[in-house]
Short mmCIF file of C-alpha atoms in Angstrom, two decimals:
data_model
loop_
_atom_site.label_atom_id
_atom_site.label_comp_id
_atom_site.label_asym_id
_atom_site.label_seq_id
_atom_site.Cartn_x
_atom_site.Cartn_y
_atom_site.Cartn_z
CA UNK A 1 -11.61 -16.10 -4.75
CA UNK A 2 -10.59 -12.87 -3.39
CA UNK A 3 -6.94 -12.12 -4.24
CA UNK A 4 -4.45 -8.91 -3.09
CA UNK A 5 -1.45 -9.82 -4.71
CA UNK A 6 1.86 -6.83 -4.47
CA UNK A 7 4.88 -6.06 -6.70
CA UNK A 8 7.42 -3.96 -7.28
CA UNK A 9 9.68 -4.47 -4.14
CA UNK A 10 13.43 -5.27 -4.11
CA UNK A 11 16.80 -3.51 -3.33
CA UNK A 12 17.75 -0.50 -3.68
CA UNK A 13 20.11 2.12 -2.42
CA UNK A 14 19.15 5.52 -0.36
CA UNK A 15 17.88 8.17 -2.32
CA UNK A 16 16.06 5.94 -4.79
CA UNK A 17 12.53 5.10 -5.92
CA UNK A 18 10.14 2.36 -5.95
CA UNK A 19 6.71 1.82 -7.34
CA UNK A 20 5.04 -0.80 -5.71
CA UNK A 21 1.70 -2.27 -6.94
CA UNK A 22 -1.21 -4.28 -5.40
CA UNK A 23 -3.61 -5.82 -8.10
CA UNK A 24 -6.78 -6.94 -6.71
CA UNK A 25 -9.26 -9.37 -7.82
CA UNK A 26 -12.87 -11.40 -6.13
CA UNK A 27 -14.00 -8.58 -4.64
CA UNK A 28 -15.46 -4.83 -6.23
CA UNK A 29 -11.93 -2.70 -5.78
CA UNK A 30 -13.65 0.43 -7.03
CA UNK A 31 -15.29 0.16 -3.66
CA UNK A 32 -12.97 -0.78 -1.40
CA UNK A 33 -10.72 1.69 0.73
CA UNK A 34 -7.10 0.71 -0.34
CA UNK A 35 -3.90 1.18 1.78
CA UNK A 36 -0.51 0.08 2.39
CA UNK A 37 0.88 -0.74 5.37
CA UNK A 38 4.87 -1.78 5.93
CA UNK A 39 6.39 -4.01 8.80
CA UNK A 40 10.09 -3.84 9.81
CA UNK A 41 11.64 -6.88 12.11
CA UNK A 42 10.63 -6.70 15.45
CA UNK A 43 8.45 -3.53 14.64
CA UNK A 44 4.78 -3.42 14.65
CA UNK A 45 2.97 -3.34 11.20
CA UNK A 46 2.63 0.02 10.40
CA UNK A 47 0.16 2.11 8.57
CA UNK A 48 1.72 3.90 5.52
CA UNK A 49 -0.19 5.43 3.18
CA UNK A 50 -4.80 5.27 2.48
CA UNK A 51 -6.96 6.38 -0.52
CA UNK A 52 -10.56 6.26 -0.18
CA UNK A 53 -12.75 4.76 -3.11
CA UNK A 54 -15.07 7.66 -3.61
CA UNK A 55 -13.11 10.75 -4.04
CA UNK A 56 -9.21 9.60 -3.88
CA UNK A 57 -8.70 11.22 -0.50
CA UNK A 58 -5.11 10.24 0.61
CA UNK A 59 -3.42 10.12 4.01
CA UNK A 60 0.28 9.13 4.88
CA UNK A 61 2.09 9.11 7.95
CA UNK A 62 4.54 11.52 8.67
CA UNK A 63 7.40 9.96 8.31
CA UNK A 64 6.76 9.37 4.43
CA UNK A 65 4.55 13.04 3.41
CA UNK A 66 6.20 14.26 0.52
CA UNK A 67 8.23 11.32 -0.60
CA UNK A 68 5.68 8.70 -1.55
CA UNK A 69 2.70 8.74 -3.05
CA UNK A 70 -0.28 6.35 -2.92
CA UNK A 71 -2.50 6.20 -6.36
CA UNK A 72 -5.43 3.80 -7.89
CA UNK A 73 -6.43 2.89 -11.06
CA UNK A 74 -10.17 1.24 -11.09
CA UNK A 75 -10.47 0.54 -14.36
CA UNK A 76 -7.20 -1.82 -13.50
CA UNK A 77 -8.04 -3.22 -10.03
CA UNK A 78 -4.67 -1.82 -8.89
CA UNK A 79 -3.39 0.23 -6.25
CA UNK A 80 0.18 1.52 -6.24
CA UNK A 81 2.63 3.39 -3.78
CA UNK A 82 5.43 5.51 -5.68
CA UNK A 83 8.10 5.95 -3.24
CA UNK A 84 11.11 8.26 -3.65
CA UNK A 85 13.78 9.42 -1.46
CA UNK A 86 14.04 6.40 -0.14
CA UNK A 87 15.85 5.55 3.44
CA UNK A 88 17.34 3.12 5.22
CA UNK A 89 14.41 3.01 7.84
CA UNK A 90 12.10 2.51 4.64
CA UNK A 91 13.49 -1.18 5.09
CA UNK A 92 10.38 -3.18 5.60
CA UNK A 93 7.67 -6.05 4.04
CA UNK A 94 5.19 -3.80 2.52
CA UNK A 95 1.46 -5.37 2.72
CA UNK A 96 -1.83 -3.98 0.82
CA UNK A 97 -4.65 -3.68 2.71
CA UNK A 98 -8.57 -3.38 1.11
CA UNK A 99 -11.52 -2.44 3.35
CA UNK A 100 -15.08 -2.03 2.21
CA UNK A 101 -16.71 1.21 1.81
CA UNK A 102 -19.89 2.18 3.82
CA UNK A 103 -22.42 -0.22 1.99
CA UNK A 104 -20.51 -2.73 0.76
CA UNK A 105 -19.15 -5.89 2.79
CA UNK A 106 -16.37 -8.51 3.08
CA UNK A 107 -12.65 -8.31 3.60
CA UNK A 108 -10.38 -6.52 5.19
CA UNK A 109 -8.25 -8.44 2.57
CA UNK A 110 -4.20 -8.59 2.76
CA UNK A 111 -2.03 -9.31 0.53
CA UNK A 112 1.00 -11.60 1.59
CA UNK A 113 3.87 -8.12 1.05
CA UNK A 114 6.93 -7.36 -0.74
CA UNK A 115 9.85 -6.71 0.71
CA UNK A 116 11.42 -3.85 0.15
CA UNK A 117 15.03 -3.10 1.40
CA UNK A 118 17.19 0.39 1.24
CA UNK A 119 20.71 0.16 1.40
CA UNK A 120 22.68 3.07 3.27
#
């Protein structure tokens, strides 16, 4: 049973951190493309933050370069987002996202978010 389950959200004021994780399981995460994505109310889920599964290539969107940082550990199954310097407009349900790398099938697989919420 394939399985994307996150952690790590809650409250916290602006100017603080987070590390959010996304432990995966059923499917081969060393293979899988891994990214988070956040939604806000009445916004469109957006992308956030991608790391390949060959050689850890990362992309963010603008909005977030150089305060949070997307990682993986294999040998764990895990994916995690550090996020610093937090902002009101962080305020969203943060989702992990797993797509399969040229060669390899199933998914895309979700996980069902946290919610994280910055306080001005």
């Amino acid at each position: 049973q394939v399985q994307l389950v996150e952690s790590g959200g809650g409250l916290v004021q602006s100017g603080g951190s987070l590390r959010l994780s996304c432990a995966g399981s059923g499917f081969p995460f060393s293979h899988f493309r891994m990214s988070w994505f956040r939604q806000a109310p009445g916004k469109e889920r957006e992308l956030v933050a991608t790391i390949s599964s060959t050689d850890g290539h990362t992309t963010y969107v603008d909005s977030v370069k150089g305060r949070f940082t997307i990682s993986r550990d294999n040998a764990k199954n895990t994916a995690y987002l550090q996020m610093s310097s937090l902002k009101p407009e962080d305020t969203a349900t943060y989702f992990c996202n797993a797509v399969p790398s040229a060669g390899y099938y199933g998914g895309p697989y979700w996980g069902k978010g946290t919610q994280v919420t910055v306080s001005s």
